[in-house]
Tab-separated table of N, CA and C in Angstrom:
chain	number	residue	atom	x	y	z
A	1	MET	N	6.615	90.073	227.012
A	1	MET	CA	7.141	91.017	227.963
A	1	MET	C	8.577	90.636	228.302
A	2	ILE	N	9.451	91.591	228.282
A	2	ILE	CA	10.866	91.368	228.584
A	2	ILE	C	11.104	91.690	230.050
A	3	LYS	N	11.704	90.732	230.744
A	3	LYS	CA	12.051	90.975	232.148
A	3	LYS	C	13.470	91.494	232.210
A	4	MET	N	13.669	92.524	232.967
A	4	MET	CA	15.000	93.099	233.121
A	4	MET	C	15.411	92.997	234.580
A	5	LYS	N	16.636	92.633	234.763
A	5	LYS	CA	17.156	92.519	236.112
A	5	LYS	C	17.702	93.881	236.537
A	6	VAL	N	17.316	94.320	237.714
A	6	VAL	CA	17.800	95.583	238.228
A	6	VAL	C	19.204	95.350	238.780
A	7	VAL	N	20.128	96.163	238.323
A	7	VAL	CA	21.519	96.012	238.721
A	7	VAL	C	21.905	97.175	239.613
A	8	ASN	N	22.499	96.840	240.718
A	8	ASN	CA	22.947	97.859	241.651
A	8	ASN	C	24.402	98.186	241.311
A	9	ILE	N	24.639	99.390	240.818
A	9	ILE	CA	25.979	99.831	240.412
A	9	ILE	C	26.964	99.747	241.577
A	10	LYS	N	26.530	100.073	242.750
A	10	LYS	CA	27.410	100.031	243.923
A	10	LYS	C	27.922	98.606	244.154
A	11	ASP	N	27.036	97.605	244.065
A	11	ASP	CA	27.434	96.203	244.246
A	11	ASP	C	28.430	95.768	243.173
A	12	ILE	N	28.191	96.181	241.943
A	12	ILE	CA	29.102	95.829	240.852
A	12	ILE	C	30.481	96.441	241.092
A	13	CYS	N	30.521	97.705	241.479
A	13	CYS	CA	31.800	98.381	241.741
A	13	CYS	C	32.555	97.704	242.884
A	14	ILE	N	31.845	97.316	243.915
A	14	ILE	CA	32.481	96.639	245.051
A	14	ILE	C	33.066	95.306	244.604
A	15	LYS	N	32.318	94.534	243.818
A	15	LYS	CA	32.811	93.244	243.325
A	15	LYS	C	34.043	93.424	242.443
A	16	ILE	N	34.016	94.410	241.562
A	16	ILE	CA	35.163	94.685	240.694
A	16	ILE	C	36.377	95.065	241.537
A	17	PHE	N	36.174	95.925	242.523
A	17	PHE	CA	37.277	96.356	243.393
A	17	PHE	C	37.870	95.175	244.158
A	18	ILE	N	37.028	94.333	244.727
A	18	ILE	CA	37.504	93.172	245.492
A	18	ILE	C	38.291	92.233	244.587
A	19	ASN	N	37.767	91.950	243.384
A	19	ASN	CA	38.485	91.075	242.450
A	19	ASN	C	39.816	91.676	242.031
A	20	LEU	N	39.854	92.982	241.842
A	20	LEU	CA	41.100	93.657	241.478
A	20	LEU	C	42.124	93.547	242.605
A	21	VAL	N	41.711	93.788	243.827
A	21	VAL	CA	42.603	93.694	244.979
A	21	VAL	C	43.121	92.270	245.133
A	22	ILE	N	42.248	91.285	245.019
A	22	ILE	CA	42.656	89.880	245.135
A	22	ILE	C	43.653	89.545	244.032
A	23	SER	N	43.379	89.978	242.814
A	23	SER	CA	44.262	89.707	241.689
A	23	SER	C	45.644	90.322	241.908
A	24	ILE	N	45.679	91.574	242.345
A	24	ILE	CA	46.960	92.255	242.587
A	24	ILE	C	47.712	91.572	243.715
A	25	LYS	N	47.029	91.266	244.806
A	25	LYS	CA	47.684	90.599	245.939
A	25	LYS	C	48.225	89.243	245.518
A	26	PHE	N	47.443	88.461	244.783
A	26	PHE	CA	47.899	87.121	244.418
A	26	PHE	C	49.030	87.187	243.407
A	27	SER	N	48.983	88.168	242.501
A	27	SER	CA	50.063	88.337	241.539
A	27	SER	C	51.369	88.602	242.273
A	28	PHE	N	51.337	89.464	243.272
A	28	PHE	CA	52.531	89.745	244.071
A	28	PHE	C	52.953	88.500	244.829
A	29	PHE	N	51.981	87.786	245.353
A	29	PHE	CA	52.228	86.553	246.109
A	29	PHE	C	52.967	85.533	245.244
A	30	LEU	N	52.568	85.406	243.961
A	30	LEU	CA	53.219	84.450	243.082
A	30	LEU	C	54.651	84.851	242.755
A	31	LYS	N	54.904	86.145	242.583
A	31	LYS	CA	56.247	86.590	242.226
A	31	LYS	C	57.240	86.232	243.321
A	32	TRP	N	56.908	86.508	244.547
A	32	TRP	CA	57.740	86.086	245.680
A	32	TRP	C	56.883	86.208	246.920
A	33	ASN	N	56.481	85.117	247.457
A	33	ASN	CA	55.517	85.101	248.538
A	33	ASN	C	56.112	85.672	249.821
A	34	VAL	N	55.668	86.885	250.180
A	34	VAL	CA	56.180	87.512	251.389
A	34	VAL	C	55.330	87.171	252.599
A	35	MET	N	54.089	86.784	252.359
A	35	MET	CA	53.181	86.569	253.481
A	35	MET	C	53.480	85.280	254.242
A	36	ASN	N	53.897	84.239	253.549
A	36	ASN	CA	54.106	82.952	254.199
A	36	ASN	C	55.554	82.490	254.162
A	37	LYS	N	56.474	83.432	254.056
A	37	LYS	CA	57.877	83.042	254.034
A	37	LYS	C	58.258	82.469	255.382
A	38	GLU	N	59.035	81.442	255.323
A	38	GLU	CA	59.448	80.790	256.550
A	38	GLU	C	60.881	80.313	256.364
A	39	ASN	N	61.765	80.702	257.268
A	39	ASN	CA	63.137	80.222	257.192
A	39	ASN	C	63.173	78.766	257.604
A	40	ARG	N	63.848	77.980	256.812
A	40	ARG	CA	64.016	76.564	257.113
A	40	ARG	C	65.214	76.048	256.340
A	41	THR	N	65.625	74.852	256.657
A	41	THR	CA	66.703	74.191	255.931
A	41	THR	C	66.180	72.863	255.418
A	42	LEU	N	66.322	72.652	254.115
A	42	LEU	CA	65.884	71.407	253.496
A	42	LEU	C	67.003	70.837	252.637
A	43	SER	N	67.057	69.521	252.561
A	43	SER	CA	68.007	68.837	251.685
A	43	SER	C	67.262	68.303	250.477
A	44	ALA	N	67.951	68.301	249.333
A	44	ALA	CA	67.348	67.810	248.101
A	44	ALA	C	68.408	67.090	247.286
A	45	SER	N	67.962	66.102	246.516
A	45	SER	CA	68.896	65.402	245.633
A	45	SER	C	68.146	64.808	244.460
A	46	CYS	N	68.914	64.512	243.417
A	46	CYS	CA	68.352	63.776	242.293
A	46	CYS	C	68.320	62.301	242.676
A	47	LEU	N	67.830	61.477	241.795
A	47	LEU	CA	67.669	60.057	242.074
A	47	LEU	C	68.993	59.353	242.385
A	48	CYS	N	70.065	59.685	241.650
A	48	CYS	CA	71.355	59.015	241.849
A	48	CYS	C	72.258	59.747	242.847
A	49	LYS	N	71.798	60.890	243.363
A	49	LYS	CA	72.532	61.730	244.318
A	49	LYS	C	73.801	62.349	243.725
A	50	GLY	N	73.896	62.383	242.406
A	50	GLY	CA	74.992	63.092	241.745
A	50	GLY	C	74.853	64.593	241.947
A	51	VAL	N	73.604	65.045	242.142
A	51	VAL	CA	73.325	66.429	242.535
A	51	VAL	C	72.668	66.356	243.897
A	52	PHE	N	73.342	66.911	244.886
A	52	PHE	CA	72.860	66.879	246.270
A	52	PHE	C	73.102	68.248	246.859
A	53	MET	N	72.102	68.826	247.495
A	53	MET	CA	72.220	70.194	248.007
A	53	MET	C	71.438	70.395	249.286
A	54	THR	N	71.819	71.445	249.984
A	54	THR	CA	71.087	71.917	251.155
A	54	THR	C	70.696	73.358	250.864
A	55	ILE	N	69.464	73.685	251.177
A	55	ILE	CA	68.963	75.040	250.974
A	55	ILE	C	68.531	75.578	252.321
A	56	LYS	N	69.058	76.732	252.671
A	56	LYS	CA	68.692	77.373	253.934
A	56	LYS	C	68.139	78.746	253.599
A	57	GLY	N	66.939	79.026	254.071
A	57	GLY	CA	66.345	80.331	253.801
A	57	GLY	C	64.857	80.239	253.597
A	58	GLU	N	64.344	81.159	252.787
A	58	GLU	CA	62.916	81.264	252.545
A	58	GLU	C	62.546	80.530	251.261
A	59	PHE	N	61.450	79.792	251.313
A	59	PHE	CA	60.960	79.021	250.177
A	59	PHE	C	59.617	79.583	249.726
A	60	ARG	N	59.474	79.784	248.434
A	60	ARG	CA	58.172	80.152	247.894
A	60	ARG	C	57.289	78.913	247.951
A	61	PRO	N	55.991	79.070	248.172
A	61	PRO	CA	55.101	77.908	248.111
A	61	PRO	C	55.192	77.238	246.742
A	62	VAL	N	54.755	76.010	246.666
A	62	VAL	CA	54.830	75.233	245.434
A	62	VAL	C	53.758	75.705	244.448
A	63	ILE	N	54.164	75.806	243.194
A	63	ILE	CA	53.249	76.132	242.101
A	63	ILE	C	53.334	75.000	241.091
A	64	ASN	N	52.183	74.480	240.674
A	64	ASN	CA	52.137	73.418	239.668
A	64	ASN	C	52.098	74.054	238.283
A	65	CYS	N	53.117	73.754	237.477
A	65	CYS	CA	53.223	74.349	236.142
A	65	CYS	C	52.838	73.327	235.082
A	66	HIS	N	51.908	73.716	234.222
A	66	HIS	CA	51.395	72.843	233.169
A	66	HIS	C	51.882	73.291	231.784
A	67	CYS	N	52.960	74.095	231.721
A	67	CYS	CA	53.466	74.572	230.428
A	67	CYS	C	54.038	73.409	229.620
A	68	ILE	N	54.171	73.623	228.328
A	68	ILE	CA	54.659	72.585	227.417
A	68	ILE	C	56.039	72.096	227.841
A	69	GLN	N	56.938	73.014	228.203
A	69	GLN	CA	58.294	72.606	228.580
A	69	GLN	C	58.306	71.736	229.827
A	70	CYS	N	57.523	72.110	230.831
A	70	CYS	CA	57.474	71.280	232.053
A	70	CYS	C	56.904	69.901	231.761
A	71	VAL	N	55.845	69.866	230.962
A	71	VAL	CA	55.240	68.571	230.619
A	71	VAL	C	56.245	67.694	229.884
A	72	LYS	N	57.014	68.289	228.992
A	72	LYS	CA	57.987	67.499	228.224
A	72	LYS	C	59.193	67.087	229.068
A	73	THR	N	59.609	67.906	230.031
A	73	THR	CA	60.777	67.538	230.840
A	73	THR	C	60.418	66.660	232.033
A	74	HIS	N	59.177	66.747	232.512
A	74	HIS	CA	58.758	65.954	233.670
A	74	HIS	C	57.863	64.775	233.297
A	75	GLY	N	57.302	64.800	232.099
A	75	GLY	CA	56.371	63.754	231.702
A	75	GLY	C	54.963	64.023	232.192
A	76	ASN	N	54.782	65.110	232.901
A	76	ASN	CA	53.503	65.540	233.456
A	76	ASN	C	53.704	66.983	233.890
A	77	TYR	N	52.762	67.558	234.605
A	77	TYR	CA	53.012	68.914	235.095
A	77	TYR	C	54.128	68.861	236.144
A	78	ALA	N	54.717	70.021	236.391
A	78	ALA	CA	55.840	70.103	237.334
A	78	ALA	C	55.442	70.882	238.572
A	79	ALA	N	55.896	70.434	239.724
A	79	ALA	CA	55.657	71.125	240.997
A	79	ALA	C	56.971	71.773	241.419
A	80	TYR	N	56.991	73.105	241.443
A	80	TYR	CA	58.213	73.834	241.764
A	80	TYR	C	58.028	74.771	242.951
A	81	THR	N	59.041	74.819	243.804
A	81	THR	CA	59.181	75.884	244.785
A	81	THR	C	60.273	76.793	244.228
A	82	SER	N	60.611	77.850	244.923
A	82	SER	CA	61.655	78.747	244.453
A	82	SER	C	62.409	79.306	245.645
A	83	VAL	N	63.708	79.480	245.462
A	83	VAL	CA	64.581	80.029	246.507
A	83	VAL	C	65.565	80.986	245.863
A	84	LEU	N	66.207	81.798	246.698
A	84	LEU	CA	67.299	82.604	246.185
A	84	LEU	C	68.472	81.680	245.916
A	85	GLU	N	69.093	81.844	244.765
A	85	GLU	CA	70.181	80.950	244.369
A	85	GLU	C	71.321	80.965	245.378
A	86	GLU	N	71.562	82.104	246.004
A	86	GLU	CA	72.646	82.227	246.989
A	86	GLU	C	72.414	81.378	248.236
A	87	ASN	N	71.185	80.896	248.440
A	87	ASN	CA	70.864	80.072	249.614
A	87	ASN	C	71.108	78.578	249.394
A	88	ILE	N	71.579	78.217	248.203
A	88	ILE	CA	71.836	76.811	247.885
A	88	ILE	C	73.309	76.487	248.147
A	89	THR	N	73.540	75.435	248.916
A	89	THR	CA	74.888	74.918	249.135
A	89	THR	C	74.938	73.511	248.543
A	90	PHE	N	75.778	73.341	247.532
A	90	PHE	CA	75.903	72.029	246.896
A	90	PHE	C	76.860	71.148	247.679
A	91	LYS	N	76.426	69.937	247.985
A	91	LYS	CA	77.311	68.924	248.554
A	91	LYS	C	77.929	68.135	247.406
A	92	SER	N	77.197	68.084	246.286
A	92	SER	CA	77.698	67.473	245.056
A	92	SER	C	76.912	68.055	243.890
A	93	LYS	N	77.617	68.404	242.839
A	93	LYS	CA	76.944	68.829	241.604
A	93	LYS	C	77.701	68.302	240.381
A	94	LYS	N	78.360	67.184	240.586
A	94	LYS	CA	79.199	66.618	239.530
A	94	LYS	C	78.405	66.175	238.306
A	95	THR	N	77.114	65.886	238.469
A	95	THR	CA	76.312	65.441	237.322
A	95	THR	C	75.299	66.489	236.868
A	96	LEU	N	75.389	67.705	237.415
A	96	LEU	CA	74.460	68.776	237.037
A	96	LEU	C	74.796	69.283	235.643
A	97	LYS	N	73.811	69.325	234.796
A	97	LYS	CA	73.961	69.812	233.427
A	97	LYS	C	72.850	70.823	233.168
A	98	TRP	N	73.182	71.901	232.457
A	98	TRP	CA	72.201	72.937	232.139
A	98	TRP	C	71.845	72.881	230.662
A	99	PHE	N	70.581	73.137	230.380
A	99	PHE	CA	70.064	73.150	229.025
A	99	PHE	C	69.343	74.478	228.796
A	100	LYS	N	69.722	75.205	227.747
A	100	LYS	CA	69.047	76.465	227.398
A	100	LYS	C	67.711	76.099	226.759
A	101	SER	N	66.646	76.173	227.554
A	101	SER	CA	65.341	75.719	227.069
A	101	SER	C	64.578	76.786	226.292
A	102	SER	N	64.987	78.047	226.426
A	102	SER	CA	64.364	79.129	225.671
A	102	SER	C	65.292	80.347	225.739
A	103	SER	N	64.881	81.416	225.116
A	103	SER	CA	65.681	82.646	225.176
A	103	SER	C	65.550	83.322	226.535
A	104	LYS	N	64.594	82.858	227.364
A	104	LYS	CA	64.344	83.471	228.662
A	104	LYS	C	64.845	82.662	229.843
A	105	ALA	N	65.103	81.361	229.636
A	105	ALA	CA	65.405	80.513	230.793
A	105	ALA	C	66.233	79.293	230.409
A	106	LYS	N	66.778	78.666	231.450
A	106	LYS	CA	67.501	77.403	231.290
A	106	LYS	C	66.983	76.423	232.332
A	107	ARG	N	67.256	75.141	232.094
A	107	ARG	CA	66.813	74.082	232.994
A	107	ARG	C	68.008	73.240	233.400
A	108	GLY	N	68.047	72.903	234.689
A	108	GLY	CA	69.111	72.065	235.200
A	108	GLY	C	68.605	70.654	235.409
A	109	PHE	N	69.410	69.668	235.017
A	109	PHE	CA	69.022	68.277	235.180
A	109	PHE	C	70.255	67.440	235.493
A	110	CYS	N	70.039	66.238	235.947
A	110	CYS	CA	71.138	65.313	236.215
A	110	CYS	C	71.448	64.543	234.934
A	111	ARG	N	72.693	64.623	234.487
A	111	ARG	CA	73.061	63.950	233.240
A	111	ARG	C	73.199	62.433	233.403
A	112	THR	N	73.173	61.939	234.661
A	112	THR	CA	73.265	60.500	234.891
A	112	THR	C	71.875	59.860	235.005
A	113	CYS	N	71.053	60.350	235.931
A	113	CYS	CA	69.744	59.723	236.147
A	113	CYS	C	68.606	60.428	235.422
A	114	GLY	N	68.847	61.635	234.897
A	114	GLY	CA	67.840	62.354	234.123
A	114	GLY	C	66.859	63.180	234.934
A	115	SER	N	67.028	63.238	236.259
A	115	SER	CA	66.093	64.021	237.084
A	115	SER	C	66.064	65.481	236.654
A	116	SER	N	64.865	66.034	236.547
A	116	SER	CA	64.692	67.461	236.291
A	116	SER	C	64.827	68.175	237.629
A	117	ILE	N	65.755	69.117	237.727
A	117	ILE	CA	66.093	69.709	239.023
A	117	ILE	C	65.720	71.179	239.127
A	118	PHE	N	66.168	71.993	238.153
A	118	PHE	CA	66.017	73.445	238.247
A	118	PHE	C	65.320	74.049	237.031
A	119	PHE	N	64.714	75.198	237.267
A	119	PHE	CA	64.259	76.103	236.224
A	119	PHE	C	64.777	77.469	236.629
A	120	LYS	N	65.539	78.123	235.751
A	120	LYS	CA	66.177	79.400	236.096
A	120	LYS	C	65.968	80.408	234.979
A	121	ARG	N	65.289	81.519	235.311
A	121	ARG	CA	65.139	82.617	234.349
A	121	ARG	C	66.444	83.404	234.318
A	122	TYR	N	66.880	83.757	233.121
A	122	TYR	CA	68.090	84.567	232.991
A	122	TYR	C	67.895	85.908	233.687
A	123	GLY	N	68.879	86.314	234.450
A	123	GLY	CA	68.830	87.600	235.139
A	123	GLY	C	68.137	87.574	236.491
A	124	SER	N	67.553	86.450	236.873
A	124	SER	CA	66.855	86.343	238.153
A	124	SER	C	67.810	85.873	239.244
A	125	LYS	N	67.596	86.342	240.448
A	125	LYS	CA	68.380	85.886	241.601
A	125	LYS	C	67.776	84.622	242.209
A	126	ALA	N	66.567	84.297	241.789
A	126	ALA	CA	65.872	83.110	242.306
A	126	ALA	C	65.994	81.965	241.310
A	127	VAL	N	65.875	80.753	241.831
A	127	VAL	CA	65.864	79.563	240.988
A	127	VAL	C	64.731	78.656	241.482
A	128	SER	N	63.988	78.100	240.542
A	128	SER	CA	62.917	77.173	240.905
A	128	SER	C	63.512	75.775	241.031
A	129	ILE	N	63.074	75.055	242.068
A	129	ILE	CA	63.567	73.705	242.329
A	129	ILE	C	62.382	72.750	242.319
A	130	SER	N	62.555	71.651	241.620
A	130	SER	CA	61.513	70.625	241.571
A	130	SER	C	61.225	70.135	242.992
A	131	ALA	N	59.991	70.303	243.437
A	131	ALA	CA	59.625	70.023	244.833
A	131	ALA	C	59.777	68.549	245.209
A	132	GLY	N	59.738	67.646	244.246
A	132	GLY	CA	59.869	66.227	244.521
A	132	GLY	C	61.272	65.801	244.942
A	133	LEU	N	62.240	66.686	244.824
A	133	LEU	CA	63.630	66.361	245.179
A	133	LEU	C	63.894	66.432	246.677
A	134	PHE	N	63.003	67.081	247.432
A	134	PHE	CA	63.231	67.308	248.858
A	134	PHE	C	62.853	66.095	249.696
A	135	ARG	N	63.561	65.927	250.778
A	135	ARG	CA	63.225	64.880	251.749
A	135	ARG	C	62.071	65.368	252.607
A	136	ASN	N	61.184	64.468	252.964
A	136	ASN	CA	60.081	64.802	253.879
A	136	ASN	C	60.601	64.923	255.298
A	137	PRO	N	59.996	65.703	256.135
A	137	PRO	CA	58.873	66.604	255.864
A	137	PRO	C	59.378	67.936	255.298
A	138	THR	N	58.677	68.464	254.309
A	138	THR	CA	59.079	69.745	253.723
A	138	THR	C	58.280	70.907	254.319
A	139	LYS	N	57.041	70.647	254.690
A	139	LYS	CA	56.087	71.663	255.138
A	139	LYS	C	55.791	72.703	254.053
A	140	LEU	N	56.121	72.358	252.805
A	140	LEU	CA	55.772	73.232	251.690
A	140	LEU	C	54.306	73.018	251.342
A	141	LYS	N	53.658	74.039	250.843
A	141	LYS	CA	52.247	73.962	250.452
A	141	LYS	C	52.105	74.360	248.989
A	142	THR	N	51.258	73.653	248.276
A	142	THR	CA	50.954	74.001	246.892
A	142	THR	C	49.857	75.062	246.910
A	143	VAL	N	50.072	76.152	246.125
A	143	VAL	CA	49.134	77.276	246.177
A	143	VAL	C	48.391	77.562	244.883
A	144	SER	N	48.883	77.033	243.739
A	144	SER	CA	48.183	77.350	242.489
A	144	SER	C	48.667	76.470	241.340
A	145	HIS	N	47.968	76.631	240.208
A	145	HIS	CA	48.329	75.996	238.942
A	145	HIS	C	48.546	77.111	237.929
A	146	ILE	N	49.591	76.972	237.101
A	146	ILE	CA	49.830	77.963	236.052
A	146	ILE	C	49.912	77.278	234.688
A	147	TYR	N	49.705	78.064	233.651
A	147	TYR	CA	49.699	77.596	232.260
A	147	TYR	C	48.707	76.451	232.042
A	148	ILE	N	47.523	76.608	232.610
A	148	ILE	CA	46.550	75.519	232.530
A	148	ILE	C	45.973	75.321	231.122
A	149	LYS	N	46.110	76.297	230.249
A	149	LYS	CA	45.637	76.104	228.868
A	149	LYS	C	46.459	75.026	228.153
A	150	ASN	N	47.671	74.763	228.657
A	150	ASN	CA	48.536	73.753	228.056
A	150	ASN	C	48.372	72.376	228.697
A	151	LYS	N	47.486	72.274	229.672
A	151	LYS	CA	47.275	71.021	230.389
A	151	LYS	C	46.945	69.903	229.401
A	152	ARG	N	47.489	68.748	229.634
A	152	ARG	CA	47.230	67.588	228.787
A	152	ARG	C	45.880	66.962	229.125
A	153	ASP	N	45.318	66.240	228.207
A	153	ASP	CA	43.968	65.709	228.385
A	153	ASP	C	43.902	64.405	229.181
A	154	PHE	N	45.025	63.871	229.610
A	154	PHE	CA	45.001	62.596	230.340
A	154	PHE	C	44.878	62.754	231.854
A	155	TYR	N	44.734	63.978	232.329
A	155	TYR	CA	44.515	64.176	233.762
A	155	TYR	C	43.584	65.361	233.985
A	156	LYS	N	43.013	65.398	235.166
A	156	LYS	CA	42.117	66.484	235.559
A	156	LYS	C	42.723	67.225	236.736
A	157	ILE	N	42.435	68.508	236.805
A	157	ILE	CA	42.809	69.298	237.983
A	157	ILE	C	41.552	69.353	238.832
A	158	GLU	N	41.561	68.634	239.947
A	158	GLU	CA	40.338	68.514	240.735
A	158	GLU	C	40.411	69.207	242.090
A	159	ASP	N	41.472	69.971	242.320
A	159	ASP	CA	41.535	70.708	243.582
A	159	ASP	C	40.913	72.095	243.388
A	160	ASN	N	40.798	72.825	244.460
A	160	ASN	CA	40.190	74.156	244.409
A	160	ASN	C	41.223	75.272	244.404
A	161	LEU	N	42.463	74.958	244.072
A	161	LEU	CA	43.504	75.981	244.038
A	161	LEU	C	43.286	76.918	242.851
A	162	PRO	N	43.743	78.162	242.960
A	162	PRO	CA	43.612	79.098	241.836
A	162	PRO	C	44.314	78.551	240.588
A	163	LYS	N	43.739	78.850	239.429
A	163	LYS	CA	44.269	78.383	238.152
A	163	LYS	C	44.489	79.593	237.236
A	164	TYR	N	45.658	79.637	236.603
A	164	TYR	CA	46.017	80.786	235.759
A	164	TYR	C	46.509	80.320	234.406
A	165	ASP	N	46.278	81.174	233.408
A	165	ASP	CA	46.727	80.860	232.049
A	165	ASP	C	48.231	81.051	231.883
A	166	LYS	N	48.839	81.838	232.764
A	166	LYS	CA	50.280	82.076	232.693
A	166	LYS	C	50.801	82.398	234.080
A	167	TYR	N	52.100	82.620	234.177
A	167	TYR	CA	52.716	83.013	235.442
A	167	TYR	C	52.630	84.512	235.521
A	168	THR	N	51.810	85.004	236.432
A	168	THR	CA	51.583	86.449	236.505
A	168	THR	C	52.582	87.154	237.374
């Protein structure tokens, strides 16, 4: 005898709708978080302080990126926040060097100490900044992991944050 589970179409439709709404809301949240924007001023620098800046304005929450490029430039996954580029005031950028990492983006680093500093998509008004460059307290929060299919096998993601195959 075959047992069949009775499925309530209404429940399935509600679940699909809720997942769709959550997905759309979170996708918008990742592009530029409007819900938790907070004006603040933070200072950041590379290890040798050849690149030193102050950022005043709204910061996107931190996203942990596990893409191949981040792993290769950071030695592990990268934790990035994002700001409008116009909100950055450099106190020093004498050692800032840019590298065209793909046809879509470039990366900024310190040519003296090697710190990975920026990720910038061509044509975007925003720039991602390595969250480890900021002085505490930052009050920044990590909200998700992206490009998890590229995650290396020497570490585990053990938090309950949302995980995505790409940046949506």
